[in-house]
CSV table of C-alpha atoms in Angstrom, one decimal:
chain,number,residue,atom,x,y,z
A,15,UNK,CA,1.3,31.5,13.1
A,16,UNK,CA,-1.1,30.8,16.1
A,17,UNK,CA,0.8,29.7,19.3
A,18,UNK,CA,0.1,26.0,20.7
A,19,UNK,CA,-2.2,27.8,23.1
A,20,UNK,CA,-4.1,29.7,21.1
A,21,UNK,CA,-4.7,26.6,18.8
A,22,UNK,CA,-6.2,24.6,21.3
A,23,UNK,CA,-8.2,27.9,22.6
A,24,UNK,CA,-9.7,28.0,19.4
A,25,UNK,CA,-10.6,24.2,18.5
A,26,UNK,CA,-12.4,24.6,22.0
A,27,UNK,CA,-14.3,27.2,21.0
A,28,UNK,CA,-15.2,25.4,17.5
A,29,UNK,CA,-16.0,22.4,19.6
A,30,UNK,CA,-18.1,24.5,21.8
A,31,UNK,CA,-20.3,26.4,19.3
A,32,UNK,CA,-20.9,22.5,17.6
A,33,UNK,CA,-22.2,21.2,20.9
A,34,UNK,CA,-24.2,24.0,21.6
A,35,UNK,CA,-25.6,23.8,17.9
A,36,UNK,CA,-26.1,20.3,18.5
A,37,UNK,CA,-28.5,21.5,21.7
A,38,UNK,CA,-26.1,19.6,24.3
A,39,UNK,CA,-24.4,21.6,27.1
A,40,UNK,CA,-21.1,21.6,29.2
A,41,UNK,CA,-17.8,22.1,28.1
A,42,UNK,CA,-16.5,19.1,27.8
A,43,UNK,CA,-18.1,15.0,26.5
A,44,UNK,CA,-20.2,13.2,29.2
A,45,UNK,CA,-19.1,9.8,30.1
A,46,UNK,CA,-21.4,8.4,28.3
A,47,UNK,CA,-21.1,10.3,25.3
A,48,UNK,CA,-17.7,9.2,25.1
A,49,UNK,CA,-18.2,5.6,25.6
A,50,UNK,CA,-20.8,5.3,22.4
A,51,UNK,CA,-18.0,6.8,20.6
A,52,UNK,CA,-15.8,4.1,21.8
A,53,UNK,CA,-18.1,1.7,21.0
A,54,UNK,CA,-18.3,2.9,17.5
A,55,UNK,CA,-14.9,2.9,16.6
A,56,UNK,CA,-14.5,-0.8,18.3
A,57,UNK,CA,-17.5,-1.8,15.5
A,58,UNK,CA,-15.2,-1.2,13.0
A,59,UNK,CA,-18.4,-0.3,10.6
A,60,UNK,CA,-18.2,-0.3,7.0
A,61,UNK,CA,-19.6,2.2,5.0
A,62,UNK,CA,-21.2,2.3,1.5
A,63,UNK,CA,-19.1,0.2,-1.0
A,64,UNK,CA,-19.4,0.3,-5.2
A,65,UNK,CA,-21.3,-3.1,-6.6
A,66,UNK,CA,-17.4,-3.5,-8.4
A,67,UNK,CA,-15.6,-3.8,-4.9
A,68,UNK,CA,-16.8,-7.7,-4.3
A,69,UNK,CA,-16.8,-8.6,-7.8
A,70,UNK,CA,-17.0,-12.7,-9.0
A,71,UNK,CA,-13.6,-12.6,-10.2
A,72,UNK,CA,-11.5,-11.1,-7.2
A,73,UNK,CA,-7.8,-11.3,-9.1
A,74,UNK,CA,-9.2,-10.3,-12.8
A,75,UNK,CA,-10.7,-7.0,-10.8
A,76,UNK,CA,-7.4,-6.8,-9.3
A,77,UNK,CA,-5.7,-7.0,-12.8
A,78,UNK,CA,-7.8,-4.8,-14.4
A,79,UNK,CA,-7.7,-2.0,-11.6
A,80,UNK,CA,-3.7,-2.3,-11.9
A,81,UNK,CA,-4.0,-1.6,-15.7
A,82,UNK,CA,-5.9,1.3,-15.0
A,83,UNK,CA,-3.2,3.0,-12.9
A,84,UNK,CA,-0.7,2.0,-15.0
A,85,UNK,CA,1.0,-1.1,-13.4
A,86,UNK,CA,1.8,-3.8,-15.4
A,87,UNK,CA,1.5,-7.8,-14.2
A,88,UNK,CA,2.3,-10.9,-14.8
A,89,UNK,CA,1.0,-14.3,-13.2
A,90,UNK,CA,3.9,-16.9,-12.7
A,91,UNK,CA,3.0,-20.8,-11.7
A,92,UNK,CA,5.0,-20.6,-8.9
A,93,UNK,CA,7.8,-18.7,-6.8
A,94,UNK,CA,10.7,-20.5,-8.6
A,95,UNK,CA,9.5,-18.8,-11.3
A,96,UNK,CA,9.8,-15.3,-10.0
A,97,UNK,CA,13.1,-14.9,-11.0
A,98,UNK,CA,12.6,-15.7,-14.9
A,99,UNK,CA,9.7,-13.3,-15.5
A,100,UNK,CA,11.9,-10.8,-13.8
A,101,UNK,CA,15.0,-11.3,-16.1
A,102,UNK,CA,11.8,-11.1,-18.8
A,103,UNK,CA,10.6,-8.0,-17.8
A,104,UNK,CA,14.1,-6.1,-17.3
A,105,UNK,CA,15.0,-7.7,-20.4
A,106,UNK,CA,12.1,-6.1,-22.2
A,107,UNK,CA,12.3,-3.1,-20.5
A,108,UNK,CA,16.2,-2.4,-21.6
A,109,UNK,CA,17.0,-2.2,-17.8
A,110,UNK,CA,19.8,-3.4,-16.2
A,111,UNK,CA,19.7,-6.9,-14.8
A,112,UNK,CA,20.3,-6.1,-11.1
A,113,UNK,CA,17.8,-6.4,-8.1
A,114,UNK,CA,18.0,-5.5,-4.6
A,115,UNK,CA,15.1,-7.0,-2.5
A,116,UNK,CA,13.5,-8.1,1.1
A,117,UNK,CA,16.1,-11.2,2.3
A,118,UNK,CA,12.9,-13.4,1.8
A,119,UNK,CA,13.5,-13.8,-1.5
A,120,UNK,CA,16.9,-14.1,-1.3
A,121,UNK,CA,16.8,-18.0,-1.7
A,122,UNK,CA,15.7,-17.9,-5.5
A,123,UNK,CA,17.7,-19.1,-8.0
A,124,UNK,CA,19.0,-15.4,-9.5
A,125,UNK,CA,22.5,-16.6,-11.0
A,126,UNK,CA,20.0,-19.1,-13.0
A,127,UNK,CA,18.0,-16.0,-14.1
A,128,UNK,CA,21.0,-13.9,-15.1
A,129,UNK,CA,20.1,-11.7,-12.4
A,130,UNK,CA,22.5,-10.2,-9.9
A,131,UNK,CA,20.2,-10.1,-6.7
A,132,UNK,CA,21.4,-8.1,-3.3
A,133,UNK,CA,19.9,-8.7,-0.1
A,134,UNK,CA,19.8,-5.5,1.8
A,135,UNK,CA,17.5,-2.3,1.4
A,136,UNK,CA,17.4,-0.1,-1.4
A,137,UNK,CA,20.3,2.5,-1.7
A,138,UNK,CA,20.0,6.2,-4.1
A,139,UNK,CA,22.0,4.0,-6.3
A,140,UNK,CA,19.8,0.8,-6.9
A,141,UNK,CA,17.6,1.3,-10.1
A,142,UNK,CA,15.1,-1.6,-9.1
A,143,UNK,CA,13.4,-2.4,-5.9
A,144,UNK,CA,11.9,-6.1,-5.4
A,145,UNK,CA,9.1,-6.5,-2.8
A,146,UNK,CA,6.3,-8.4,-1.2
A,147,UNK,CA,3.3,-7.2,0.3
A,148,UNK,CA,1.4,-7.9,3.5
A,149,UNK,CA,-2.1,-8.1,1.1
A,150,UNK,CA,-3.7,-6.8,-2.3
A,151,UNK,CA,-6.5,-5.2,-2.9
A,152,UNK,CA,-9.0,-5.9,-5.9
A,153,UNK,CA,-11.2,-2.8,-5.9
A,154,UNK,CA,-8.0,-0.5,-6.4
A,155,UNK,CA,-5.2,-2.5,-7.9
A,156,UNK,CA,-3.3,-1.6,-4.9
A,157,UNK,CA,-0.8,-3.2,-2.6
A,158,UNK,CA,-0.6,-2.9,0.7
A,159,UNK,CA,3.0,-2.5,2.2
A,160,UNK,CA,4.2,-2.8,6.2
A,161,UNK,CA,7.6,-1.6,7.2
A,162,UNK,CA,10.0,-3.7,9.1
A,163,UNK,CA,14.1,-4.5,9.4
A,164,UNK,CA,13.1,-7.1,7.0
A,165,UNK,CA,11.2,-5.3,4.5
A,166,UNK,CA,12.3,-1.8,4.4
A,167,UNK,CA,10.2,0.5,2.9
A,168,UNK,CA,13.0,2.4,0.7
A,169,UNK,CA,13.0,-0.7,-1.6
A,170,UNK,CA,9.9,0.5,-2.8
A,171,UNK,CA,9.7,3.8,-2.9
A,172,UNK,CA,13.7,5.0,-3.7
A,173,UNK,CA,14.3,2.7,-7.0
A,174,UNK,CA,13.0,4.1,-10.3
A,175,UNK,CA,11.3,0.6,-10.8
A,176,UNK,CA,9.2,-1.4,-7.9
A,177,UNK,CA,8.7,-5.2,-8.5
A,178,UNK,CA,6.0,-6.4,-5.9
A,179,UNK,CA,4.9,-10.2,-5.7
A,180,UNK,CA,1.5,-10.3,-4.7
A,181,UNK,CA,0.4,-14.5,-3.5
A,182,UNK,CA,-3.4,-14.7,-4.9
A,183,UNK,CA,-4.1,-16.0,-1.4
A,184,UNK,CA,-3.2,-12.6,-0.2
A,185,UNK,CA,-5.4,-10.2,-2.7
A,186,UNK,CA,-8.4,-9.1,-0.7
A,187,UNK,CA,-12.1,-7.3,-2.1
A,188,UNK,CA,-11.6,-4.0,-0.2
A,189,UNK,CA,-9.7,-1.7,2.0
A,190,UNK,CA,-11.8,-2.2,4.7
A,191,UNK,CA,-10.7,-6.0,4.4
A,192,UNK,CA,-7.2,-5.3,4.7
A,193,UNK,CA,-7.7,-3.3,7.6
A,194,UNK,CA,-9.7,-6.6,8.9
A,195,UNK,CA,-6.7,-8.8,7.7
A,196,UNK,CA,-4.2,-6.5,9.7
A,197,UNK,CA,-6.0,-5.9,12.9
A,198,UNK,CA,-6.4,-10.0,12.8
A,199,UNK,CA,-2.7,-10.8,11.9
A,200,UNK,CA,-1.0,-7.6,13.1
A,201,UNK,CA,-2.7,-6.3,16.0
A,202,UNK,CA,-0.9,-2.7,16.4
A,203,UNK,CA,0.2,-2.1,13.1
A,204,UNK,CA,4.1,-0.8,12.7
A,205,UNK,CA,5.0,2.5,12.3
A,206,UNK,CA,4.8,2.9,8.3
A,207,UNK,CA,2.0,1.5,6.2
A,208,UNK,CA,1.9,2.6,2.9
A,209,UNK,CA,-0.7,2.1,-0.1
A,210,UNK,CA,1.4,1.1,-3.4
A,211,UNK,CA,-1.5,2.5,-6.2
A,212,UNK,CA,0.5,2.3,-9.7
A,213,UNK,CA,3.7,4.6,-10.1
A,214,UNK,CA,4.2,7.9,-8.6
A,215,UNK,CA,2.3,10.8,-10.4
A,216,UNK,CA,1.7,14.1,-9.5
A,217,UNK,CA,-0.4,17.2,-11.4
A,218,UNK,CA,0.8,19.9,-8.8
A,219,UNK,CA,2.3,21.3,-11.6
A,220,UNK,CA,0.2,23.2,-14.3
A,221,UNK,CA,-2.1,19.9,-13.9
A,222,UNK,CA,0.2,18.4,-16.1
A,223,UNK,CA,1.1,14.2,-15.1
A,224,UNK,CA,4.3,13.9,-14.5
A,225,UNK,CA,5.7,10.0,-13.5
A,226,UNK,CA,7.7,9.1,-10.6
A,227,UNK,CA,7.6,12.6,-9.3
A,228,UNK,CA,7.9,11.0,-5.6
A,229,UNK,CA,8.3,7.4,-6.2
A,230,UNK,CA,9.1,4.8,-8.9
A,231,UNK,CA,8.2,5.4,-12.5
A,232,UNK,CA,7.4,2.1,-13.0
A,233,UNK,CA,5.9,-0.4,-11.1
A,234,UNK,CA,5.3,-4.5,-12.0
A,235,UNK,CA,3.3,-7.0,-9.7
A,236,UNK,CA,4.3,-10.7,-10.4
A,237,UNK,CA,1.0,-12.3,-9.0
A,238,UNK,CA,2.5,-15.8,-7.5
């Protein structure tokens, strides 16, 4: 293993042989040099994007992208009636009728629902993991997840099912919106953000899928 010296030793000399490919000299960025690179990154430009990634119908894309990866969805009128297409989807499912979730929706009517709901983060107990999301996105079926003390990120990622509820207001074209949407609302984002994109798969193995290798095996957006 290269010491920390040596490391940065040799990305000088990559950096080096670039700039003098490149015809410029000196060992090091001129001032000017780096300020048109700070200027760039302030842009915030957006690349090339796929005709699909603004498409007329922003929450059908969504659906159809989550169908893709494997998430399933339902649409409910309204929050009050988050509960009841939970205890529907459990039901269906054969799965226990106990939720642990972010204290915001702590105020639903569960006991109504037959649903025993527990306001604190997930434990390596917990089965299923209820959520909400800071945005959506359309052109990947994915939800976009910030960590705080009031929506730990272990209550979607540690249960073997993730409920998210996604508002339509909140389901945005791209990636490079939600960026937009967090630098505007956000500013320095917190220390975890993390990119929900259907259940957990991996093909390390073989190149055989395997579910919920590092993460839920199932995951169900309730679009309110």
């Amino acid at each position: 293993m290269s010491s920390g010296r040596g490391t940065v030793g040799a990305r000088e000399n990559i950096l080096a042989r670039i700039r003098k490919a490149q015809g410029r000299g000196g060992p090091e960025p001129t001032a000017a040099e780096l300020a048109q690179v700070r200027e760039t990154i302030a842009r915030h430009e957006i690349g090339p994007q796929p005709a699909f990634a603004h498409a007329p119908d922003r929450l059908a894309q969504f659906r159809r992208e989550c169908e893709r990866l494997g998430t399933t969805h339902a649409t409910v009128a309204s929050e009050r009636d988050i509960p009841a297409e939970i205890a529907r989807y459990l039901g269906a499912g054969g799965l226990e009728p106990r939720v642990v979730g972010w204290p915001e929706f702590a105020s639903l009517d569960w006991n109504g629902a037959g649903i025993a709901f527990e306001n604190r983060p997930a434990g390596g107990d917990d089965r299923t993991g209820l959520t909400g999301c800071f945005c959506a996105i359309a052109e990947t079926g994915t939800t976009l997840l910030l960590s705080s003390p009031e929506t730990p990120k272990v209550t979607a990622l540690l249960p073997e099912t993730h409920l998210c509820i996604v508002r339509k207001d909140r389901v945005l074209d791209t990636m490079e919106d939600s960026f937009a949407l967090l630098r505007k609302e956000v500013g320095e984002p917190p220390r975890s953000v993390f990119f929900v994109s259907g259940p957990s798969r991996t093909a390390d193995i073989e190149q055989t899928i395997v579910i919920g290798a590092h993460g839920p095996y199932r995951v169900h957006i309730i679009i309110a």
